[in-house]
Short mmCIF file of C-alpha atoms in Angstrom, two decimals:
data_model
loop_
_atom_site.label_atom_id
_atom_site.label_comp_id
_atom_site.label_asym_id
_atom_site.label_seq_id
_atom_site.Cartn_x
_atom_site.Cartn_y
_atom_site.Cartn_z
CA UNK A 10 -1.15 12.45 -35.88
CA UNK A 11 -2.59 15.94 -35.56
CA UNK A 12 -4.79 17.42 -32.85
CA UNK A 13 -7.87 18.91 -34.48
CA UNK A 14 -9.54 20.33 -31.37
CA UNK A 15 -9.68 20.09 -27.59
CA UNK A 16 -12.68 21.68 -25.91
CA UNK A 17 -13.56 21.66 -22.23
CA UNK A 18 -16.97 20.08 -21.66
CA UNK A 19 -16.95 19.89 -17.84
CA UNK A 20 -14.50 20.16 -14.95
CA UNK A 21 -11.31 18.30 -15.93
CA UNK A 22 -13.05 16.67 -18.93
CA UNK A 23 -12.28 17.61 -22.55
CA UNK A 24 -13.74 16.61 -25.90
CA UNK A 25 -10.72 15.79 -28.07
CA UNK A 26 -10.75 15.36 -31.85
CA UNK A 27 -7.80 13.68 -33.55
CA UNK A 28 -6.71 13.02 -37.12
CA UNK A 29 -4.25 10.26 -38.02
CA UNK A 30 -2.55 11.11 -41.33
CA UNK A 31 -2.98 8.83 -44.32
CA UNK A 32 0.70 7.85 -44.40
CA UNK A 33 0.70 6.84 -40.72
CA UNK A 34 -2.46 4.79 -41.12
CA UNK A 35 -1.16 3.15 -44.28
CA UNK A 36 1.99 2.09 -42.40
CA UNK A 37 -0.20 0.62 -39.66
CA UNK A 38 -2.36 -1.26 -42.19
CA UNK A 39 0.76 -2.76 -43.73
CA UNK A 40 1.99 -3.88 -40.29
CA UNK A 41 -1.40 -5.47 -39.68
CA UNK A 42 -1.13 -7.30 -43.02
CA UNK A 43 2.35 -8.64 -42.19
CA UNK A 44 1.11 -9.77 -38.79
CA UNK A 45 -2.00 -11.57 -40.07
CA UNK A 46 -1.10 -12.92 -43.51
CA UNK A 47 0.11 -16.28 -42.13
CA UNK A 48 -3.43 -17.03 -40.99
CA UNK A 49 -5.09 -16.19 -44.31
CA UNK A 50 -5.55 -18.78 -47.06
CA UNK A 51 -5.92 -17.58 -50.66
CA UNK A 52 -6.44 -20.03 -53.56
CA UNK A 53 -3.36 -20.21 -55.79
CA UNK A 54 -0.95 -19.06 -53.06
CA UNK A 55 0.86 -20.87 -50.32
CA UNK A 56 -0.55 -20.02 -46.90
CA UNK A 57 0.94 -16.73 -45.73
CA UNK A 58 2.34 -15.79 -49.15
CA UNK A 59 -0.64 -14.01 -50.69
CA UNK A 60 0.04 -10.33 -51.56
CA UNK A 61 -1.84 -7.73 -49.56
CA UNK A 62 -3.67 -6.44 -52.63
CA UNK A 63 -5.06 -9.90 -53.39
CA UNK A 64 -6.28 -10.36 -49.81
CA UNK A 65 -7.92 -6.93 -49.80
CA UNK A 66 -9.60 -7.70 -53.14
CA UNK A 67 -11.05 -10.92 -51.69
CA UNK A 68 -12.07 -9.70 -48.22
CA UNK A 69 -12.41 -5.97 -48.75
CA UNK A 70 -10.09 -3.00 -48.24
CA UNK A 71 -11.11 -2.82 -44.58
CA UNK A 72 -9.88 -6.32 -43.71
CA UNK A 73 -6.85 -5.00 -41.80
CA UNK A 74 -8.38 -1.76 -40.50
CA UNK A 75 -9.32 -3.02 -37.03
CA UNK A 76 -5.80 -4.25 -36.26
CA UNK A 77 -4.32 -1.10 -37.80
CA UNK A 78 -6.48 1.08 -35.55
CA UNK A 79 -5.27 -0.90 -32.54
CA UNK A 80 -1.73 0.02 -33.57
CA UNK A 81 -2.22 3.78 -34.08
CA UNK A 82 -4.89 4.51 -31.46
CA UNK A 83 -2.85 4.46 -28.19
CA UNK A 84 -0.04 6.60 -29.58
CA UNK A 85 -2.50 9.01 -31.19
CA UNK A 86 -4.41 9.48 -27.92
CA UNK A 87 -1.24 10.06 -25.91
CA UNK A 88 0.21 12.50 -28.45
CA UNK A 89 -3.06 14.46 -28.76
CA UNK A 90 -3.53 14.90 -25.02
CA UNK A 91 0.12 15.87 -24.60
CA UNK A 92 -0.13 18.40 -27.43
CA UNK A 93 -3.18 19.89 -25.73
CA UNK A 94 -1.08 20.34 -22.58
CA UNK A 95 -2.90 17.82 -20.42
CA UNK A 96 -2.25 14.48 -18.69
CA UNK A 97 -4.78 11.65 -18.81
CA UNK A 98 -5.85 10.18 -15.48
CA UNK A 99 -8.31 7.63 -16.88
CA UNK A 100 -8.82 5.69 -20.11
CA UNK A 101 -10.55 7.73 -22.87
CA UNK A 102 -14.35 7.60 -22.72
CA UNK A 103 -17.06 7.77 -25.39
CA UNK A 104 -14.59 6.95 -28.17
CA UNK A 105 -16.10 7.44 -31.62
CA UNK A 106 -14.40 6.77 -34.96
CA UNK A 107 -15.80 9.33 -37.37
CA UNK A 108 -14.03 8.10 -40.51
CA UNK A 109 -11.52 5.38 -41.36
CA UNK A 110 -10.01 4.93 -44.81
CA UNK A 111 -7.25 5.77 -47.23
CA UNK A 112 -7.37 9.41 -46.18
CA UNK A 113 -6.49 8.42 -42.62
CA UNK A 114 -8.49 8.16 -39.42
CA UNK A 115 -10.61 10.73 -37.63
CA UNK A 116 -11.85 9.98 -34.14
CA UNK A 117 -12.93 11.76 -30.99
CA UNK A 118 -13.12 10.94 -27.30
CA UNK A 119 -13.61 12.43 -23.87
CA UNK A 120 -10.46 12.80 -21.81
CA UNK A 121 -10.43 13.08 -18.01
CA UNK A 122 -7.24 14.95 -17.14
CA UNK A 123 -5.21 16.19 -14.20
CA UNK A 124 -6.77 19.27 -12.63
CA UNK A 125 -5.41 22.79 -12.64
CA UNK A 126 -3.68 23.35 -9.32
CA UNK A 127 -3.03 26.33 -7.08
CA UNK A 128 -1.03 26.14 -3.85
CA UNK A 129 -0.46 28.47 -0.96
CA UNK A 130 2.85 29.22 0.72
CA UNK A 131 5.38 26.42 0.47
CA UNK A 132 8.46 28.19 1.82
CA UNK A 133 8.85 28.60 5.56
CA UNK A 134 6.33 25.90 6.43
CA UNK A 135 6.39 25.22 10.17
CA UNK A 136 7.03 21.85 11.78
CA UNK A 137 8.18 20.52 15.13
CA UNK A 138 10.75 17.80 15.65
CA UNK A 139 10.65 15.97 18.94
CA UNK A 140 13.85 16.12 20.96
CA UNK A 141 15.55 12.72 20.90
CA UNK A 142 16.22 11.14 24.29
CA UNK A 143 17.03 7.53 25.11
CA UNK A 144 16.15 6.42 28.62
CA UNK A 145 18.11 3.73 30.48
CA UNK A 146 14.83 1.83 30.88
CA UNK A 147 14.52 1.54 27.09
CA UNK A 148 17.99 0.01 26.84
CA UNK A 149 17.15 -2.37 29.71
CA UNK A 150 13.95 -3.41 27.92
CA UNK A 151 15.91 -4.36 24.80
CA UNK A 152 18.31 -6.41 26.90
CA UNK A 153 15.33 -8.17 28.48
CA UNK A 154 14.11 -9.01 24.98
CA UNK A 155 17.53 -10.53 24.26
CA UNK A 156 17.31 -12.54 27.49
CA UNK A 157 13.85 -13.76 26.57
CA UNK A 158 14.94 -14.83 23.07
CA UNK A 159 17.83 -16.75 24.58
CA UNK A 160 15.89 -18.33 27.42
CA UNK A 161 15.24 -22.05 27.85
CA UNK A 162 12.37 -24.04 29.29
CA UNK A 163 13.26 -26.13 32.35
CA UNK A 164 11.05 -28.80 33.93
CA UNK A 165 9.97 -28.09 37.53
CA UNK A 166 8.44 -30.63 39.91
CA UNK A 167 8.53 -28.99 43.33
CA UNK A 168 5.75 -26.46 42.91
CA UNK A 169 2.34 -25.79 41.37
CA UNK A 170 1.88 -24.23 37.91
CA UNK A 171 1.67 -20.44 37.66
CA UNK A 172 1.35 -17.72 35.02
CA UNK A 173 4.22 -17.81 32.56
CA UNK A 174 4.75 -21.56 32.88
CA UNK A 175 4.34 -23.93 29.96
CA UNK A 176 2.24 -26.95 30.88
CA UNK A 177 1.75 -30.21 29.00
CA UNK A 178 -1.83 -31.41 29.43
CA UNK A 179 -4.48 -33.82 28.21
CA UNK A 180 -7.96 -32.32 28.10
CA UNK A 181 -11.47 -33.23 27.01
CA UNK A 182 -14.48 -30.90 27.01
CA UNK A 183 -18.13 -31.68 27.72
CA UNK A 184 -21.38 -29.74 27.33
CA UNK A 185 -24.64 -31.08 28.72
CA UNK A 186 -22.66 -34.16 29.82
CA UNK A 187 -21.54 -35.02 26.26
CA UNK A 188 -18.09 -34.62 24.69
CA UNK A 189 -18.11 -32.05 21.86
CA UNK A 190 -16.14 -32.12 18.61
CA UNK A 191 -12.75 -30.42 18.73
CA UNK A 192 -12.69 -30.35 22.52
CA UNK A 193 -10.08 -33.05 23.07
CA UNK A 194 -6.27 -33.14 22.85
CA UNK A 195 -3.37 -35.08 24.34
CA UNK A 196 0.09 -33.86 25.33
CA UNK A 197 -0.89 -30.30 24.47
CA UNK A 198 1.62 -27.55 25.32
CA UNK A 199 -0.02 -24.42 26.72
CA UNK A 200 1.61 -21.29 28.14
CA UNK A 201 -0.45 -20.06 31.09
CA UNK A 202 -1.40 -16.42 30.81
CA UNK A 203 -1.10 -16.41 27.02
CA UNK A 204 -4.85 -16.07 26.49
CA UNK A 205 -4.80 -18.90 23.94
CA UNK A 206 -7.88 -20.56 25.45
CA UNK A 207 -11.27 -19.17 26.44
CA UNK A 208 -11.45 -17.05 29.62
CA UNK A 209 -11.16 -19.04 32.83
CA UNK A 210 -9.44 -22.07 31.30
CA UNK A 211 -5.79 -21.17 31.91
CA UNK A 212 -6.50 -19.53 35.25
CA UNK A 213 -7.94 -22.77 36.67
CA UNK A 214 -4.91 -24.83 35.64
CA UNK A 215 -2.66 -22.53 37.65
CA UNK A 216 -2.25 -23.89 41.18
CA UNK A 217 -2.17 -27.57 40.15
CA UNK A 218 0.91 -29.80 40.25
CA UNK A 219 2.43 -32.39 37.91
CA UNK A 220 0.31 -35.58 37.88
CA UNK A 221 -2.89 -33.86 39.01
CA UNK A 222 -6.16 -34.89 37.36
CA UNK A 223 -9.01 -32.44 37.84
CA UNK A 224 -12.01 -30.73 36.26
CA UNK A 225 -12.59 -27.08 35.45
CA UNK A 226 -15.83 -25.29 34.63
CA UNK A 227 -15.96 -22.53 32.00
CA UNK A 228 -18.48 -20.66 29.87
CA UNK A 229 -17.96 -20.17 26.14
CA UNK A 230 -18.16 -16.52 24.98
CA UNK A 231 -21.34 -15.39 23.24
CA UNK A 232 -19.40 -14.65 20.03
CA UNK A 233 -17.85 -18.14 19.89
CA UNK A 234 -18.71 -20.76 17.24
CA UNK A 235 -22.48 -21.06 16.98
CA UNK A 236 -22.76 -24.61 18.35
CA UNK A 237 -20.89 -23.66 21.55
CA UNK A 238 -21.60 -19.93 21.95
CA UNK A 239 -22.73 -19.04 25.48
CA UNK A 240 -22.74 -22.64 26.71
CA UNK A 241 -21.41 -23.90 30.07
CA UNK A 242 -18.71 -26.54 29.67
CA UNK A 243 -16.63 -28.87 31.84
CA UNK A 244 -13.09 -29.91 30.93
CA UNK A 245 -11.32 -32.94 32.34
CA UNK A 246 -7.63 -32.15 32.69
CA UNK A 247 -4.52 -34.26 33.31
CA UNK A 248 -1.34 -32.27 33.96
CA UNK A 249 1.76 -34.13 32.72
CA UNK A 250 4.54 -31.59 33.04
CA UNK A 251 5.33 -28.03 34.14
CA UNK A 252 8.15 -26.03 32.58
CA UNK A 253 9.36 -22.59 33.58
CA UNK A 254 11.30 -20.10 31.53
CA UNK A 255 14.89 -19.77 32.68
CA UNK A 256 16.55 -16.51 31.69
CA UNK A 257 20.33 -16.19 31.33
CA UNK A 258 22.31 -13.91 33.62
CA UNK A 259 23.22 -10.58 32.06
CA UNK A 260 27.00 -10.43 32.12
CA UNK A 261 29.92 -10.24 29.70
CA UNK A 262 29.65 -13.96 28.92
CA UNK A 263 26.01 -13.50 27.95
CA UNK A 264 27.01 -10.56 25.73
CA UNK A 265 29.63 -12.66 23.94
CA UNK A 266 27.05 -15.38 23.30
CA UNK A 267 24.35 -13.14 21.82
CA UNK A 268 26.32 -10.39 20.04
CA UNK A 269 29.60 -9.41 18.42
CA UNK A 270 30.56 -7.38 21.52
CA UNK A 271 32.84 -8.34 24.40
CA UNK A 272 31.36 -6.42 27.31
CA UNK A 273 27.94 -5.41 28.61
CA UNK A 274 28.85 -1.72 28.38
CA UNK A 275 29.64 -2.10 24.67
CA UNK A 276 26.33 -3.83 24.04
CA UNK A 277 24.38 -1.17 25.95
CA UNK A 278 26.10 1.60 23.98
CA UNK A 279 25.21 -0.10 20.70
CA UNK A 280 21.59 -0.63 21.76
CA UNK A 281 21.33 3.00 22.83
CA UNK A 282 22.65 4.18 19.45
CA UNK A 283 20.21 1.94 17.57
CA UNK A 284 17.28 3.26 19.61
CA UNK A 285 18.46 6.81 18.95
CA UNK A 286 18.59 6.14 15.18
CA UNK A 287 15.11 4.62 15.25
CA UNK A 288 13.71 7.64 17.10
CA UNK A 289 15.55 10.01 14.77
CA UNK A 290 14.07 8.23 11.76
CA UNK A 291 10.59 8.34 13.29
CA UNK A 292 10.96 12.03 14.18
CA UNK A 293 12.07 12.87 10.63
CA UNK A 294 8.99 11.13 9.26
CA UNK A 295 6.81 13.07 11.68
CA UNK A 296 8.34 16.31 10.36
CA UNK A 297 7.73 15.19 6.77
CA UNK A 298 4.09 14.46 7.62
CA UNK A 299 3.61 17.86 9.24
CA UNK A 300 5.12 19.67 6.25
CA UNK A 301 2.99 17.69 3.83
CA UNK A 302 -0.17 18.43 5.82
CA UNK A 303 0.70 22.14 5.76
CA UNK A 304 1.40 22.05 2.03
CA UNK A 305 -1.82 20.18 1.21
CA UNK A 306 -3.83 22.59 3.38
CA UNK A 307 -3.03 25.32 0.85
CA UNK A 308 -3.97 23.23 -2.19
CA UNK A 309 -6.81 24.41 -4.42
CA UNK A 310 -7.93 21.95 -7.09
CA UNK A 311 -11.07 20.18 -8.28
CA UNK A 312 -9.68 16.64 -8.32
CA UNK A 313 -11.42 13.96 -10.42
CA UNK A 314 -12.73 11.07 -8.34
CA UNK A 315 -10.96 8.63 -10.64
CA UNK A 316 -7.57 9.85 -9.36
CA UNK A 317 -8.50 8.68 -5.86
CA UNK A 318 -9.84 5.40 -7.24
CA UNK A 319 -6.62 4.85 -9.18
CA UNK A 320 -4.59 5.30 -6.00
CA UNK A 321 -6.87 2.93 -4.06
CA UNK A 322 -6.53 0.39 -6.88
CA UNK A 323 -2.76 0.65 -6.64
CA UNK A 324 -2.81 0.15 -2.86
CA UNK A 325 -5.05 -2.90 -3.24
CA UNK A 326 -2.72 -4.40 -5.87
CA UNK A 327 0.33 -3.81 -3.66
CA UNK A 328 -1.41 -5.36 -0.65
CA UNK A 329 -2.49 -8.35 -2.71
CA UNK A 330 1.05 -8.80 -4.02
CA UNK A 331 2.41 -8.88 -0.45
CA UNK A 332 -0.24 -11.44 0.51
CA UNK A 333 0.64 -13.61 -2.48
CA UNK A 334 4.32 -13.53 -1.52
CA UNK A 335 3.25 -15.00 1.85
CA UNK A 336 1.18 -17.72 0.21
CA UNK A 337 -2.24 -16.15 0.83
CA UNK A 338 -4.84 -14.86 -1.61
CA UNK A 339 -6.79 -11.64 -1.18
CA UNK A 340 -10.05 -13.64 -1.22
CA UNK A 341 -8.82 -15.77 1.68
CA UNK A 342 -7.70 -12.67 3.59
CA UNK A 343 -11.11 -11.02 3.19
CA UNK A 344 -12.85 -14.18 4.35
CA UNK A 345 -10.52 -14.50 7.35
CA UNK A 346 -11.02 -10.86 8.42
CA UNK A 347 -14.74 -10.79 7.68
CA UNK A 348 -14.42 -7.84 5.31
CA UNK A 349 -16.10 -7.37 1.96
CA UNK A 350 -14.18 -5.72 -0.88
CA UNK A 351 -15.86 -2.33 -0.46
CA UNK A 352 -15.00 -2.12 3.26
CA UNK A 353 -11.48 -3.30 2.48
CA UNK A 354 -11.05 -0.57 -0.16
CA UNK A 355 -12.51 2.00 2.22
CA UNK A 356 -9.51 1.45 4.49
CA UNK A 357 -7.24 2.92 1.82
CA UNK A 358 -9.27 6.02 0.99
CA UNK A 359 -7.89 8.44 3.59
CA UNK A 360 -4.36 7.49 2.58
CA UNK A 361 -5.29 7.85 -1.11
CA UNK A 362 -6.70 11.33 -0.44
CA UNK A 363 -3.43 12.55 1.07
CA UNK A 364 -1.28 10.83 -1.57
CA UNK A 365 -3.17 12.32 -4.51
CA UNK A 366 -3.32 15.82 -3.04
CA UNK A 367 0.30 15.63 -1.87
CA UNK A 368 1.58 14.60 -5.28
CA UNK A 369 -0.36 17.34 -7.06
CA UNK A 370 0.96 19.93 -4.63
CA UNK A 371 4.56 18.72 -4.98
CA UNK A 372 4.27 18.71 -8.77
CA UNK A 373 3.20 22.35 -8.57
CA UNK A 374 6.16 23.22 -6.35
CA UNK A 375 8.51 21.54 -8.84
CA UNK A 376 6.90 23.51 -11.67
CA UNK A 377 7.09 26.86 -9.87
CA UNK A 378 10.72 26.34 -8.82
CA UNK A 379 11.86 24.78 -12.11
CA UNK A 380 13.03 21.63 -10.38
CA UNK A 381 14.09 19.39 -13.25
CA UNK A 382 16.29 16.26 -12.91
CA UNK A 383 19.44 16.07 -15.00
CA UNK A 384 20.38 13.15 -17.24
CA UNK A 385 22.91 12.20 -14.56
CA UNK A 386 20.11 12.13 -11.97
CA UNK A 387 18.07 9.80 -14.16
CA UNK A 388 20.99 7.45 -14.75
CA UNK A 389 21.78 7.38 -11.04
CA UNK A 390 18.15 6.49 -10.27
CA UNK A 391 18.19 3.67 -12.81
CA UNK A 392 21.36 2.34 -11.16
CA UNK A 393 19.75 2.57 -7.73
CA UNK A 394 16.78 0.50 -8.97
CA UNK A 395 19.16 -2.01 -10.57
CA UNK A 396 21.16 -2.39 -7.35
CA UNK A 397 18.02 -2.66 -5.21
CA UNK A 398 16.45 -5.41 -7.31
CA UNK A 399 19.72 -7.03 -8.41
CA UNK A 400 18.98 -6.39 -12.08
CA UNK A 401 20.90 -5.15 -15.09
CA UNK A 402 20.45 -1.39 -15.73
CA UNK A 403 19.37 -1.99 -19.34
CA UNK A 404 16.69 -4.39 -18.13
CA UNK A 405 15.37 -1.79 -15.69
CA UNK A 406 15.22 0.76 -18.52
CA UNK A 407 13.01 -1.58 -20.51
CA UNK A 408 10.63 -1.94 -17.57
CA UNK A 409 10.48 1.65 -16.30
CA UNK A 410 10.13 4.51 -18.83
CA UNK A 411 12.53 7.41 -18.40
CA UNK A 412 9.55 9.78 -18.19
CA UNK A 413 8.30 7.98 -15.07
CA UNK A 414 11.76 8.23 -13.50
CA UNK A 415 11.88 11.96 -14.24
CA UNK A 416 8.42 12.53 -12.76
CA UNK A 417 9.39 10.76 -9.52
CA UNK A 418 12.68 12.65 -9.30
CA UNK A 419 10.79 15.94 -9.66
CA UNK A 420 8.70 14.95 -6.64
CA UNK A 421 11.84 14.03 -4.69
CA UNK A 422 13.43 17.38 -5.51
CA UNK A 423 10.25 19.21 -4.46
CA UNK A 424 10.23 17.39 -1.11
CA UNK A 425 13.88 18.30 -0.54
CA UNK A 426 13.20 21.92 -1.49
CA UNK A 427 10.34 22.21 0.99
CA UNK A 428 12.40 20.65 3.80
CA UNK A 429 15.40 22.87 3.03
CA UNK A 430 13.17 25.95 3.24
CA UNK A 431 11.05 24.86 6.22
CA UNK A 432 10.97 26.37 9.71
CA UNK A 433 11.55 23.30 11.89
CA UNK A 434 11.70 23.82 15.65
CA UNK A 435 12.76 21.36 18.34
CA UNK A 436 10.01 20.26 20.68
CA UNK A 437 6.54 18.79 20.66
CA UNK A 438 3.97 20.03 18.20
CA UNK A 439 1.59 22.37 20.05
CA UNK A 440 -1.87 20.96 20.59
CA UNK A 441 -4.65 22.70 18.72
CA UNK A 442 -6.62 25.06 20.93
CA UNK A 443 -10.29 24.09 21.23
CA UNK A 444 -12.74 26.59 19.82
CA UNK A 445 -13.85 29.07 22.47
CA UNK A 446 -17.43 28.51 23.58
CA UNK A 447 -19.70 31.45 24.22
CA UNK A 448 -20.47 32.03 27.89
CA UNK A 449 -24.09 31.80 29.03
CA UNK A 450 -25.75 35.08 28.24
CA UNK A 451 -22.91 36.19 26.00
CA UNK A 452 -24.18 37.51 22.72
CA UNK A 453 -23.02 35.68 19.66
CA UNK A 454 -22.25 37.51 16.45
CA UNK A 455 -24.94 36.87 13.87
CA UNK A 456 -23.93 34.30 11.28
CA UNK A 457 -22.89 35.87 8.02
CA UNK A 458 -25.01 34.66 5.16
CA UNK A 459 -23.22 33.48 2.08
CA UNK A 460 -24.69 32.71 -1.30
CA UNK A 461 -25.22 29.02 -1.85
CA UNK A 462 -22.78 27.55 -4.29
CA UNK A 463 -23.95 25.21 -7.01
CA UNK A 464 -22.28 21.84 -6.44
CA UNK A 465 -19.89 20.75 -9.14
CA UNK A 466 -21.06 17.75 -11.11
CA UNK A 467 -18.94 14.69 -10.34
CA UNK A 468 -18.62 11.42 -12.12
CA UNK A 469 -18.32 8.36 -9.92
CA UNK A 470 -15.38 6.32 -11.12
CA UNK A 471 -15.88 2.61 -11.63
CA UNK A 472 -14.02 0.43 -9.18
CA UNK A 473 -12.09 -1.34 -11.85
CA UNK A 474 -10.78 1.79 -13.54
CA UNK A 475 -6.99 1.68 -13.66
CA UNK A 476 -4.42 4.35 -14.04
#
């Protein structure tokens, strides 16, 4: 393969011309012949045994060209763009094969590539890390959660039902004096105060005792199912049983039952340490976010729309994969949430904007600082992947190209470099000062006129364009 020319035709788009040498194309044609000969019948030869020359004489010299082009095209495109010093961010467009034959292949295409990038200061970026404090009330709240998880429901008969109780009831609902579909159940367990039923239902059960039979009046919300929305309804209720939540006493015996510790003090110390670690982790992420925002603020680049679309596509695929692992399809999720695909994708766009800009900025930092992973770094990363997914290292290498590993490690090194050279202070991030408003009667400086800039032409990426 040889790059014939690469000319810029618009922002981040190049017209690329490529020549595939005769020897390379001939090798591809022969591979295509070996792949397809079993399907070709030629009189006088057993199926699959006819020589290539005979087949070409019968069907024409071009019989294997299409498959041969499929073999050489991807590698030729990748090599040409790389030789030109660019990186594709979308499939080639307007592909045209100028000539195909024994002299090789000539073709051209338009390549949308990564933009040229400039960044501002990336050393000494300022960030604020919140001081970590763990209050006794936070520890107590975690212990209450433990008590709640280890509670039990106990039947009570000497009092009326109240919020927090679980009641077992029969109920049947009526509108306009007639029972409606779905409004009846027997021996139904309901926790009062949970908000499981429409407003007013649970509140009117509170105050009744076991064995009571009574009626309650409610009004269905306006946004309820169409056949019941806004209607007045009456429910006949029979209360069979009341249960209250009984929490265990917090003492050393409780601690032994719910943890690996012997005493309450030991448990509290462990909970406090866990809360501290969680806050530390959260604070570190907040610092990372502040540094990334500061870095991206100094980014100058005309970024192709397709790069954002690619990132949105990736987020959608990841979300769909998580749904599938839980036994749900994306179509069902969209129906359940009332979203259409465009609104669903829109939810990922702000995140995609920061991810694309952040990666471009970090790549530039890595380039400027010469941050290159060693072979040992790459091997260690492959091992980490293998350990994480319980796979053999050689299997991981077949799935993930070394070039992708190196690119990600460059980003990691850039992040570490920025953090190592950042100015991080302890305390809360200062709030931005609101812009000062001119006092009544105060003269405002005349607005400075600037020449109108011609907007850059942008191509709208198709939704199904992939990386």
